[in-house]
Coordinates of C-alpha atoms in Angstrom, one line a residue:
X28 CA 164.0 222.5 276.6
X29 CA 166.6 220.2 278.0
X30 CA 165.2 219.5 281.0
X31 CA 162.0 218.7 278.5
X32 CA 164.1 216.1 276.5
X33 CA 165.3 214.4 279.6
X34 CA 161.9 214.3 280.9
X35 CA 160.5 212.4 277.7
X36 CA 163.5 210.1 278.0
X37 CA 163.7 208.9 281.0
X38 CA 159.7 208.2 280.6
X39 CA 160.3 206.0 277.4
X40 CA 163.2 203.9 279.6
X41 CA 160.7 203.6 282.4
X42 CA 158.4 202.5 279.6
X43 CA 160.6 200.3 278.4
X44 CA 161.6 198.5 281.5
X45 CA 157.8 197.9 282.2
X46 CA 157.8 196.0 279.2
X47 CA 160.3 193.6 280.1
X48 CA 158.7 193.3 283.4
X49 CA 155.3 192.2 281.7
X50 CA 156.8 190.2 278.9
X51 CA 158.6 187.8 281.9
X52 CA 155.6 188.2 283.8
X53 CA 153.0 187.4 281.3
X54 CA 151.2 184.4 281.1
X55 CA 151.3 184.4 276.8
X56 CA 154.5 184.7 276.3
X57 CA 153.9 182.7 272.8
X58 CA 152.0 185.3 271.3
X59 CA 155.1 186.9 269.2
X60 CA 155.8 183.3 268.0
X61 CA 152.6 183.5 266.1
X62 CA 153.6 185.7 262.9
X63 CA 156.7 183.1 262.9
X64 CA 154.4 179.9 262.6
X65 CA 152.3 181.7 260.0
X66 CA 155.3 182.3 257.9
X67 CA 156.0 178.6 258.3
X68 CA 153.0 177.7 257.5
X69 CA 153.5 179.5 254.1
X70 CA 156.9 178.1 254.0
X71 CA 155.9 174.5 254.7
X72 CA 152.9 174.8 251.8
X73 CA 155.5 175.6 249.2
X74 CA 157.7 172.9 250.1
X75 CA 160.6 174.6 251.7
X76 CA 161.6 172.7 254.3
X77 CA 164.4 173.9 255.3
X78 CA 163.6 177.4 255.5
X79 CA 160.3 176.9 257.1
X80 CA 162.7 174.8 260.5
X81 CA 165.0 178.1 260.3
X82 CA 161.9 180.1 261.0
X83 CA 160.3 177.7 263.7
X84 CA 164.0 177.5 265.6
X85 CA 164.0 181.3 265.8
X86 CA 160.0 181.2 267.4
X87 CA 161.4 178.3 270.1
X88 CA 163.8 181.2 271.1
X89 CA 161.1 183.8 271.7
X90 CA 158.9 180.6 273.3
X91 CA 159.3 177.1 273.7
X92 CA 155.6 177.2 275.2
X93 CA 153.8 177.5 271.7
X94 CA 152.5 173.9 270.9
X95 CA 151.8 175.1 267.1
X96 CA 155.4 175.7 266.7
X97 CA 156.0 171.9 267.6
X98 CA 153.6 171.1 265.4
X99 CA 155.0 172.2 262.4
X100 CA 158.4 170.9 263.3
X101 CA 156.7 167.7 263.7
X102 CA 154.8 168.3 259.9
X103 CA 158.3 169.2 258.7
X104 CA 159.5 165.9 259.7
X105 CA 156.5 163.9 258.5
X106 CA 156.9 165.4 255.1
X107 CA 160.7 164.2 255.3
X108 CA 159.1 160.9 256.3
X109 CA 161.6 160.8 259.5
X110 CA 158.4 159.9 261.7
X111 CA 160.6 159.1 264.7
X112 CA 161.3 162.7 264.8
X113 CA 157.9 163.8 263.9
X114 CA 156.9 161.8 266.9
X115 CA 158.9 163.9 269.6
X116 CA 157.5 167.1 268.1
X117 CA 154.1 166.2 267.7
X118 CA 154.2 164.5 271.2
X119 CA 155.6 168.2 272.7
X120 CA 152.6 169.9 271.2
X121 CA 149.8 167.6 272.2
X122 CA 151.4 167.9 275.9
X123 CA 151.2 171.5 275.7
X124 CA 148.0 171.7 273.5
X125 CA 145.8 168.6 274.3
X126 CA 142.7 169.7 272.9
X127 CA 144.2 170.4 269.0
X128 CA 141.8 168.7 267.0
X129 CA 144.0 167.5 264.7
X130 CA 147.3 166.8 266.8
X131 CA 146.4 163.6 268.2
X132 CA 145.7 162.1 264.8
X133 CA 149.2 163.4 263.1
X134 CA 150.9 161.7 266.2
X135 CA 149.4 158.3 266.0
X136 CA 150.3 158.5 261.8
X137 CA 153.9 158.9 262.5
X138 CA 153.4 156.3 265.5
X139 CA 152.2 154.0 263.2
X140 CA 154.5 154.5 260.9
X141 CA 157.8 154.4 263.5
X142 CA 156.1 150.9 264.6
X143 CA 154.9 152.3 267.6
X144 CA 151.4 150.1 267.4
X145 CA 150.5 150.3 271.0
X146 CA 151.5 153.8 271.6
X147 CA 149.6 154.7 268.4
X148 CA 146.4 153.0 269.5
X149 CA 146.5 155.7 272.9
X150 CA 146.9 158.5 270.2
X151 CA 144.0 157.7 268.1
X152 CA 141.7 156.7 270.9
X153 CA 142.4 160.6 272.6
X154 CA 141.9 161.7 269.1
X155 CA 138.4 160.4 269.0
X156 CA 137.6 161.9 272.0
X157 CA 138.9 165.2 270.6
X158 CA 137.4 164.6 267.6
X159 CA 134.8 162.3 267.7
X160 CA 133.0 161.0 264.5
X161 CA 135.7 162.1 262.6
X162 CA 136.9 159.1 259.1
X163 CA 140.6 159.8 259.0
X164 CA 140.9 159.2 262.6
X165 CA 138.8 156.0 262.3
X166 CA 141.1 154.6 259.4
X167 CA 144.4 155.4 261.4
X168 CA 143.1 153.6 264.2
X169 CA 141.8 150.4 262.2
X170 CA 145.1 150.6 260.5
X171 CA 147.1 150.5 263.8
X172 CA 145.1 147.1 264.4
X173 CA 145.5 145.9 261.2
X174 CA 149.3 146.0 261.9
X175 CA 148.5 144.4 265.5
X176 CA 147.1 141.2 263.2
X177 CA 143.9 142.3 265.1
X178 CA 141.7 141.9 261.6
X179 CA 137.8 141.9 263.3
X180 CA 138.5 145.3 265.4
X181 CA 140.3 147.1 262.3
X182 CA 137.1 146.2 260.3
X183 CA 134.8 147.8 262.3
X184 CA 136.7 151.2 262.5
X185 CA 136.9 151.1 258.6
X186 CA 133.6 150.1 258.5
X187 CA 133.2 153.1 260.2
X188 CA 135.1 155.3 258.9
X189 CA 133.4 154.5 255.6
X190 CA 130.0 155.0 257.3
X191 CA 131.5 158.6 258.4
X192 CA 132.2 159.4 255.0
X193 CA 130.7 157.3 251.8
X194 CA 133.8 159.1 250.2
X195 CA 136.6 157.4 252.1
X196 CA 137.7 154.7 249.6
X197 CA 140.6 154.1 252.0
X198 CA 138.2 152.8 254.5
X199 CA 136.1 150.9 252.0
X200 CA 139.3 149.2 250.8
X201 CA 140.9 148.5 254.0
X202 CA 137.7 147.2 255.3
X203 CA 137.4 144.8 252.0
X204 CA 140.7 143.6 253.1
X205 CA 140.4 142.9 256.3
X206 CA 137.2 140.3 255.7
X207 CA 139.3 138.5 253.1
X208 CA 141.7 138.1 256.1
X209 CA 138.8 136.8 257.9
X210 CA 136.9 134.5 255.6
X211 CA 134.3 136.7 254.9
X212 CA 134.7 136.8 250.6
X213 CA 130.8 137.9 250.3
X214 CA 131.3 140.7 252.1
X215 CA 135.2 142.3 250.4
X216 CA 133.0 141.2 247.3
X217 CA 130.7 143.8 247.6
X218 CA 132.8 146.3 248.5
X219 CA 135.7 145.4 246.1
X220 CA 133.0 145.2 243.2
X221 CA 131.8 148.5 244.4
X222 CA 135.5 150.1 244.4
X223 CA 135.8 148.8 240.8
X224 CA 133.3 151.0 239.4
X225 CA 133.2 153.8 241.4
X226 CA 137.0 154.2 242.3
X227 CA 138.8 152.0 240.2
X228 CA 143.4 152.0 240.7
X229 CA 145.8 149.6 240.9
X230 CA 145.2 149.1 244.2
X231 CA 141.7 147.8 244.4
X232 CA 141.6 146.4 241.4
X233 CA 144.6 144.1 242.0
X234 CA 142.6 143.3 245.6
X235 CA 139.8 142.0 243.3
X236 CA 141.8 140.0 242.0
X237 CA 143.4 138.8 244.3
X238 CA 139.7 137.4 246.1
X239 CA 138.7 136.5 242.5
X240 CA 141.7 134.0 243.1
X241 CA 140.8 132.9 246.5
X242 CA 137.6 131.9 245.0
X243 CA 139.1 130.0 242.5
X244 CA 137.4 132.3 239.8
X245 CA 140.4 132.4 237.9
X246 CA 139.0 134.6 234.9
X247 CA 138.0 137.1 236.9
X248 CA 141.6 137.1 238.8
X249 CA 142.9 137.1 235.2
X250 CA 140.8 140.4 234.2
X251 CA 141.6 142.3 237.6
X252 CA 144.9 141.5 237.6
X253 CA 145.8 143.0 234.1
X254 CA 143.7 146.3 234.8
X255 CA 145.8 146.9 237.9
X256 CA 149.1 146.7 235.7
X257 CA 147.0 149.0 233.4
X258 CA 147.0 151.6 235.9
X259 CA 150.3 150.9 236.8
X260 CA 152.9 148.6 235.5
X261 CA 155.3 148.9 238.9
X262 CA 152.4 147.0 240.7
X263 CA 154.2 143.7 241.4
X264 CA 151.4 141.9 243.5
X265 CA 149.5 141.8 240.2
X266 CA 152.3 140.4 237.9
X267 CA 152.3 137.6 241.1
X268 CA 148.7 137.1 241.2
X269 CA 148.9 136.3 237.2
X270 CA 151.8 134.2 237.9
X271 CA 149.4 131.8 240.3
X272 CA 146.7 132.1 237.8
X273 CA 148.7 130.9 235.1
X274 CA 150.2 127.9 237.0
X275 CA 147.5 126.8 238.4
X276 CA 146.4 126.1 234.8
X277 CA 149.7 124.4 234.3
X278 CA 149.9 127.1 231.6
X279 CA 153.6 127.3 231.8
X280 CA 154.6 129.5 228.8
X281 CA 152.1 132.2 230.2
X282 CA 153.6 131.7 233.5
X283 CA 156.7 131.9 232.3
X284 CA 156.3 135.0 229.9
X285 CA 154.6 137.2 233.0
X286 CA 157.5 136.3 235.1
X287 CA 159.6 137.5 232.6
X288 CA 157.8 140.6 232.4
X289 CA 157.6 142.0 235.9
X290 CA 161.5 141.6 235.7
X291 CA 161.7 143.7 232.6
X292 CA 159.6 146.3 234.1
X293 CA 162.6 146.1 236.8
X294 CA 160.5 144.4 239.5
X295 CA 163.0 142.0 240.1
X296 CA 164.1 140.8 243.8
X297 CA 163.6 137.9 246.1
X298 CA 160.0 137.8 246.4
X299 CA 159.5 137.5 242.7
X300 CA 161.7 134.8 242.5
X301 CA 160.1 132.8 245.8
X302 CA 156.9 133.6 244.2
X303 CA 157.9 132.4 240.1
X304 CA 159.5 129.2 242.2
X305 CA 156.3 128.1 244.0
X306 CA 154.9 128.1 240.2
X307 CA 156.9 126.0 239.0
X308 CA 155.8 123.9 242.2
X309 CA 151.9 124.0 241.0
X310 CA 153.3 122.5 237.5
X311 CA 155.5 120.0 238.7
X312 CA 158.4 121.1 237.6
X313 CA 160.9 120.9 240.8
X314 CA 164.0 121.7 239.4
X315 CA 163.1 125.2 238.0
X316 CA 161.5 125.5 241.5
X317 CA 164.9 125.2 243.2
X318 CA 166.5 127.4 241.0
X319 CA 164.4 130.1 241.6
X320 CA 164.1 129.6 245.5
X321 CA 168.0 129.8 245.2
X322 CA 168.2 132.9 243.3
X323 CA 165.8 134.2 246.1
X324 CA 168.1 133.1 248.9
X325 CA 171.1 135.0 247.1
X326 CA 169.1 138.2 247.3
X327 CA 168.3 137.4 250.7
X328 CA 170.0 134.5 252.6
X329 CA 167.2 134.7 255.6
X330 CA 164.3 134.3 253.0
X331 CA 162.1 132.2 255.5
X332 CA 159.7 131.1 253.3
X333 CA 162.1 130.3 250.8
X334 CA 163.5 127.9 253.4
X335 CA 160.1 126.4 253.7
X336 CA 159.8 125.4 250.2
X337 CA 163.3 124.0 249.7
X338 CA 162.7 121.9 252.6
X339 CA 159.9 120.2 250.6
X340 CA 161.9 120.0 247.5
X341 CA 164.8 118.5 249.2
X342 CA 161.7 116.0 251.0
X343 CA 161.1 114.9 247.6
X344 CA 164.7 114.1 246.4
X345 CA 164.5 112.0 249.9
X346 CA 166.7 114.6 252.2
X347 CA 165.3 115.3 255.3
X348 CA 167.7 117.2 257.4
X349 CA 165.9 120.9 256.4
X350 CA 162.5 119.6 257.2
X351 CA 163.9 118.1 260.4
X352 CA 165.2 121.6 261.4
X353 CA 162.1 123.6 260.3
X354 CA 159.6 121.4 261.8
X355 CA 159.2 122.1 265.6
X356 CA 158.5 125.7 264.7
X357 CA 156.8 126.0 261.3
X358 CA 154.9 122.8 261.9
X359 CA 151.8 124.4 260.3
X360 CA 153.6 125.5 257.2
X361 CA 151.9 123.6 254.3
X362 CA 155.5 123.3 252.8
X363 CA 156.8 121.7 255.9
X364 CA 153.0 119.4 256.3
X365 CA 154.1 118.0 252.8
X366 CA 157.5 117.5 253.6
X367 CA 157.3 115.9 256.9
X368 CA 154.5 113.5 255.2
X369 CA 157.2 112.5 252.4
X370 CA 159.7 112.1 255.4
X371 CA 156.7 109.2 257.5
X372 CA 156.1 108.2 254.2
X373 CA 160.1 106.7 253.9
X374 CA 160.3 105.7 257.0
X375 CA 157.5 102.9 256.6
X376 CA 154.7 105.2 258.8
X377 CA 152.1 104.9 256.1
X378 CA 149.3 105.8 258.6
X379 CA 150.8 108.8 259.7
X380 CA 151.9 110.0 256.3
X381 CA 148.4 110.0 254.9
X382 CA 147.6 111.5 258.2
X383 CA 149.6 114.6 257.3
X384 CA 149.1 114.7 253.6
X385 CA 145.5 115.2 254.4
X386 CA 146.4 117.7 256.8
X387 CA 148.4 119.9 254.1
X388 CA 145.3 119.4 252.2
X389 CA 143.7 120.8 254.4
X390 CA 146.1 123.8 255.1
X391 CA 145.9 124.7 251.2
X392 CA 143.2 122.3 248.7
X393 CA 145.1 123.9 245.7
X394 CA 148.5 121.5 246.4
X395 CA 146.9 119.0 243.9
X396 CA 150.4 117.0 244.2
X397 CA 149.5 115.7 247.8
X398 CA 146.4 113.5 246.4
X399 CA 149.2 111.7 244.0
X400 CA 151.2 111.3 247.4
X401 CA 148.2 110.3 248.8
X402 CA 147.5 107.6 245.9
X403 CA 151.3 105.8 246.5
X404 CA 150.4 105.7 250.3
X405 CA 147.4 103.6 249.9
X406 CA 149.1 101.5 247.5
X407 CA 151.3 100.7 250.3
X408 CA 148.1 99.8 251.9
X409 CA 146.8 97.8 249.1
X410 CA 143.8 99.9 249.4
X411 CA 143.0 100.0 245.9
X412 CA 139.6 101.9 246.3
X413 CA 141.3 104.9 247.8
X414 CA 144.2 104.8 245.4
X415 CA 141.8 105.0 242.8
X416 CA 139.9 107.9 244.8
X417 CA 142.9 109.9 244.7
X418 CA 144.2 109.2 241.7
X419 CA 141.2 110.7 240.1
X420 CA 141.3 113.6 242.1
X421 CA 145.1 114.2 241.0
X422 CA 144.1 113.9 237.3
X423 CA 140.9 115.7 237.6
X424 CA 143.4 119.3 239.2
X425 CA 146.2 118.0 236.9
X426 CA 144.7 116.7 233.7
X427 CA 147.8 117.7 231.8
X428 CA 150.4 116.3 233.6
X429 CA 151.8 113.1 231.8
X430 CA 153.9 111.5 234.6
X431 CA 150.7 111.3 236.5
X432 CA 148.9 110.0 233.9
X433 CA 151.4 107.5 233.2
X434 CA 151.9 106.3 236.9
X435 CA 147.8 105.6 237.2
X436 CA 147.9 103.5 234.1
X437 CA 150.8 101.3 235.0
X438 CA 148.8 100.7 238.8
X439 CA 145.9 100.0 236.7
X440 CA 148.0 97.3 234.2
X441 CA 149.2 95.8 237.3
X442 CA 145.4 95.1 239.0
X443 CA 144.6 94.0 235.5
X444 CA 142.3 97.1 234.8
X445 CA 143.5 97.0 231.0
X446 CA 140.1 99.1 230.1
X447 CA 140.5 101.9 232.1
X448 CA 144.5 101.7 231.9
X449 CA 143.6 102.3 227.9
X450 CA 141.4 105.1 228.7
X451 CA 144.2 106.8 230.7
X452 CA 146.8 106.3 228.0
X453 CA 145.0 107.6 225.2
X454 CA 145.1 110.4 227.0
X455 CA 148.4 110.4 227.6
X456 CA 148.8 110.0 223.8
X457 CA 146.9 113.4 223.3
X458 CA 149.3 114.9 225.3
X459 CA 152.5 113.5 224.1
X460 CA 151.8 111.2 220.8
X461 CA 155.4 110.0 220.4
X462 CA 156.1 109.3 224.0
X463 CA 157.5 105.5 223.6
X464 CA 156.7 104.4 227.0
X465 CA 153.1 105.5 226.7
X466 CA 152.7 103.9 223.1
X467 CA 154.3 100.8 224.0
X468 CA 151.7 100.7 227.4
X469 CA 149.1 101.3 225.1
X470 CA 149.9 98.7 223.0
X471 CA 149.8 96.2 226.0
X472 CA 146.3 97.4 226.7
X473 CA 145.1 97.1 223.2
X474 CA 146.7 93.9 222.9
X475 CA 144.8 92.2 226.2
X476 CA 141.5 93.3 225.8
X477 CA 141.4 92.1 222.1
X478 CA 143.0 89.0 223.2
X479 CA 140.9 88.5 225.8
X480 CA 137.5 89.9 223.4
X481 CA 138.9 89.0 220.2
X482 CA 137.7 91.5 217.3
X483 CA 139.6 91.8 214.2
X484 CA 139.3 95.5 214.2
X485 CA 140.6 96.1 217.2
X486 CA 143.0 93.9 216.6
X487 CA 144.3 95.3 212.9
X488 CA 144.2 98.9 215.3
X489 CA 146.8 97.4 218.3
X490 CA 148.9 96.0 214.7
X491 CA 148.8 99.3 213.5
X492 CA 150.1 100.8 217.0
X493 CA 153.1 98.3 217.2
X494 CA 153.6 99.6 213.2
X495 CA 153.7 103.2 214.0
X496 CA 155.8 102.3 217.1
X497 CA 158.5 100.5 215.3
X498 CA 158.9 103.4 212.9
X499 CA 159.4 105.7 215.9
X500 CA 161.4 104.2 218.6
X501 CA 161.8 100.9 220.0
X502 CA 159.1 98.4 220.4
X503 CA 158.7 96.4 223.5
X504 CA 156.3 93.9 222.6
X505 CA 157.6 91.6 220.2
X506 CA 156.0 88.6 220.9
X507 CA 152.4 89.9 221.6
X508 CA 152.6 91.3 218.4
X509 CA 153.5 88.0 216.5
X510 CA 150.2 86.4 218.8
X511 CA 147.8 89.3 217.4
X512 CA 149.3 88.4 213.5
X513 CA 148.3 84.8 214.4
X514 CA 144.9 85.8 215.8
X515 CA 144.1 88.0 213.0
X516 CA 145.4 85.1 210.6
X517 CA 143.4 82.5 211.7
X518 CA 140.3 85.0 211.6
X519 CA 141.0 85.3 207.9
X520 CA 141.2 81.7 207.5
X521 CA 137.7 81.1 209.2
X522 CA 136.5 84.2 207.5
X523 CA 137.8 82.4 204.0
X524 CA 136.0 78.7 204.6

């Protein structure tokens, strides 16, 4: 029986030994990782991280030949959003395992998201080949060139992406996007309209609105605008969209009061600020401007575009040492076009100032301020049709803004244009009827063309003005008034005999 036993053992170490032998000599070695990955797997479904690396580690001991145990070390590391990391894992497993249908596109996500454009664009291109036809693969790759700023290429992989799958509203979106970038508004129209009934969130919606505004459609950009912060109130582009809406109808107490809101929905921070300071540009109102381009530079102090603006603000006060630094770089900055115009301007280089206010025009038509720079240029010119020209193109983008109203009456008092001087005072008057300096101009108006036309009632009306004047302020016209009374006293006489 002994002799039995020791037969029976030393079979089972023989056994044993030719085990060993096959497991160093086998060419799938990675075969007892697999119950480890599928445990992982589990792991990695219900969130537990941690546990799920544990279990992957342990696998790397028994093989570090498995690509799937790579892979889920790299998901473990996308879900922490450490895409550096992901990157090495992913990169081992697509080495090992090249035809994984769905490594290649995992790899040039994280890729993507380390920054890694170029190396990204490789990983997408072998996962089409893998896995041609295929919509996510299509939108990771027309996202890597979006990043690249290369807008027609990314189109046409969302575009077909989308075509892959009517149901990627990702790709629909991102393609929508990419032809605003490119001019094409007809187009993200379509598709944007589309999105909005069919898939409406803050996201597209606020895109919407954001073309709406390009357009100029500034109703629609209102409506969009407000249903993206319906779907979600943290979505600051929207509040900022509203913002240029409002301002751009020199509607400064909306402005103001959806400002005011994004920061009490604690959306605060530079942008908001560089963004609430450029409306206050739109409405004229510099100081506030600069106040809220400084608050932006004490949240960041290497705000660029902040830098941008102030350099036209400080153009304006008739400092030019920002501009002079920003120029040679950021030369096709509107801010900069508008400030190096102001700069010509100073210097006497009339020519070249218009030159460049035109130019700025041209950059951005909605910086209405630049045809009032335009109108003191060609007054330097004595070019008084032009002046007029742009004059009337200020007030027609700026009907509400006294001081302009104001400074294209006086030009027209002083070529003797009394009728249409009147006309631009009275409505001045509408929007400030106790301003003294408008009254008193108005007065001056009244007073020359029924001097010059004389008509008793329009004559009692410029007496009643210098009345109503008196009462309010201080009256400039004295003696003009004293000549009406005479007028007006004579025409009684006549009327009498």
């Amino acid at each position: 029986m002994s002799d039995l036993l020791k037969n029976i053992v030393g079979k089972i170490k023989n056994l044993s030994e030719l085990i060993d032998s096959y497991k160093k000599a086998s060419i799938i070695q990675s075969l007892p990782t697999v119950a480890y990955v599928n445990r992982a797997k589990k792991l990695i479904e219900n969130r537990n991280l941690d546990e799920a690396e544990q279990v992957l580690n342990k696998a790397l001991d028994i093989s570090d030949q498995d690509s799937r145990v790579y892979k889920y070390l790299g998901k473990i590391y996308e879900l922490r959003t450490k895409f550096e990391d992901a990157v090495k894992f992913y990169s081992k497993s697509a080495k090992i395992n090249p035809q994984d249908k769905e490594i290649w596109l995992r790899l040039g996500m994280c890729q993507l998201n380390s920054k890694m454009y170029n190396q990204a664009l490789e990983s997408f291109e072998q996962a089409n080949k893998v896995t041609p036809l295929n919509t996510d693969v299509q939108t990771g790759w027309g996202m890597t060139l979006m990043k690249l700023k290369k807008y027609a290429l990314a189109r046409d992989k969302f575009v077909a992406a989308a075509q892959i799958s009517k149901y990627n509203f990702t790709a629909i979106l991102l393609s929508a996007i990419m032809e605003v970038k490119l001019c094409d508004y007809d187009s993200a129209e379509a598709k944007l309209e589309f999105l909005a009934k069919v898939a409406p969130n803050e996201s597209s919606t606020y895109e919407y609105a954001n073309l709406k505004l390009l357009k100029a459609d500034y109703d629609a950009a209102e409506k969009y605008a407000k249903k993206s912060i319906e779907y979600n109130k943290q979505m600051q582009p929207a509040y900022i969209v509203l913002g240029e809406v409002y301002s751009r109808r020199k509607d400064r107490a909306q402005t103001e009061k959806i400002f005011k809101t994004a920061v009490d929905n604690d959306l605060e921070n530079e942008v908001l600020h560089y963004e609430w300071g450029k409306a206050y540009i739109r409405m004229f109102d510099f100081q506030k401007a600069r106040e809220h381009f400084n608050i932006a530079l004490e949240k960041d102090s290497e705000y660029l575009d902040v830098k941008l603006a102030l350099a036209l603000l400080d153009a304006l006060e008739g400092k030019f040492e920002l501009v002079n630094e920003l120029k040679g770089k950021y030369g096709n900055d509107v801010f900069i076009q508008e400030a190096m115009a102001l700069e010509k301007l100073s210097s006497g280089r009339v020519e070249d100032a218009i030159d460049m206010f035109k130019k700025a025009l041209r950059t951005d038509g909605s910086k209405s301020y630049n045809y009032l720079n335009l109108a003191r240029a060609y007054q330097k010119l004595d070019n008084k049709d032009k002046v007029r020209d742009n004059f009337e193109k200020f007030i027609r983008e700026a009907s509400g803004y006294l001081p302009g109203l104001l400074e294209y009456a006086k030009w027209l008092i002083s070529i003797s244009d009394y009728s249409d001087a009147q006309r631009k005072l009275r409505k001045a008057e509408r929007i400030d009827g106790h301003n003294n300096e408008v009254l008193n101009l108005l007065f001056l108006t009244m007073y020359t063309l029924a001097k010059d036309n004389v008509c008793e009632y329009n004559i009692k009306e410029a007496l009643s003005l210098a009345k109503r004047i008196e009462a309010e302020g201080s009256f400039n016209y004295e003696a003009e008034k004293l000549e009406l009374e005479e007028i007006l006293k004579n025409i009684n006489i006549q009327g009498n005999e």
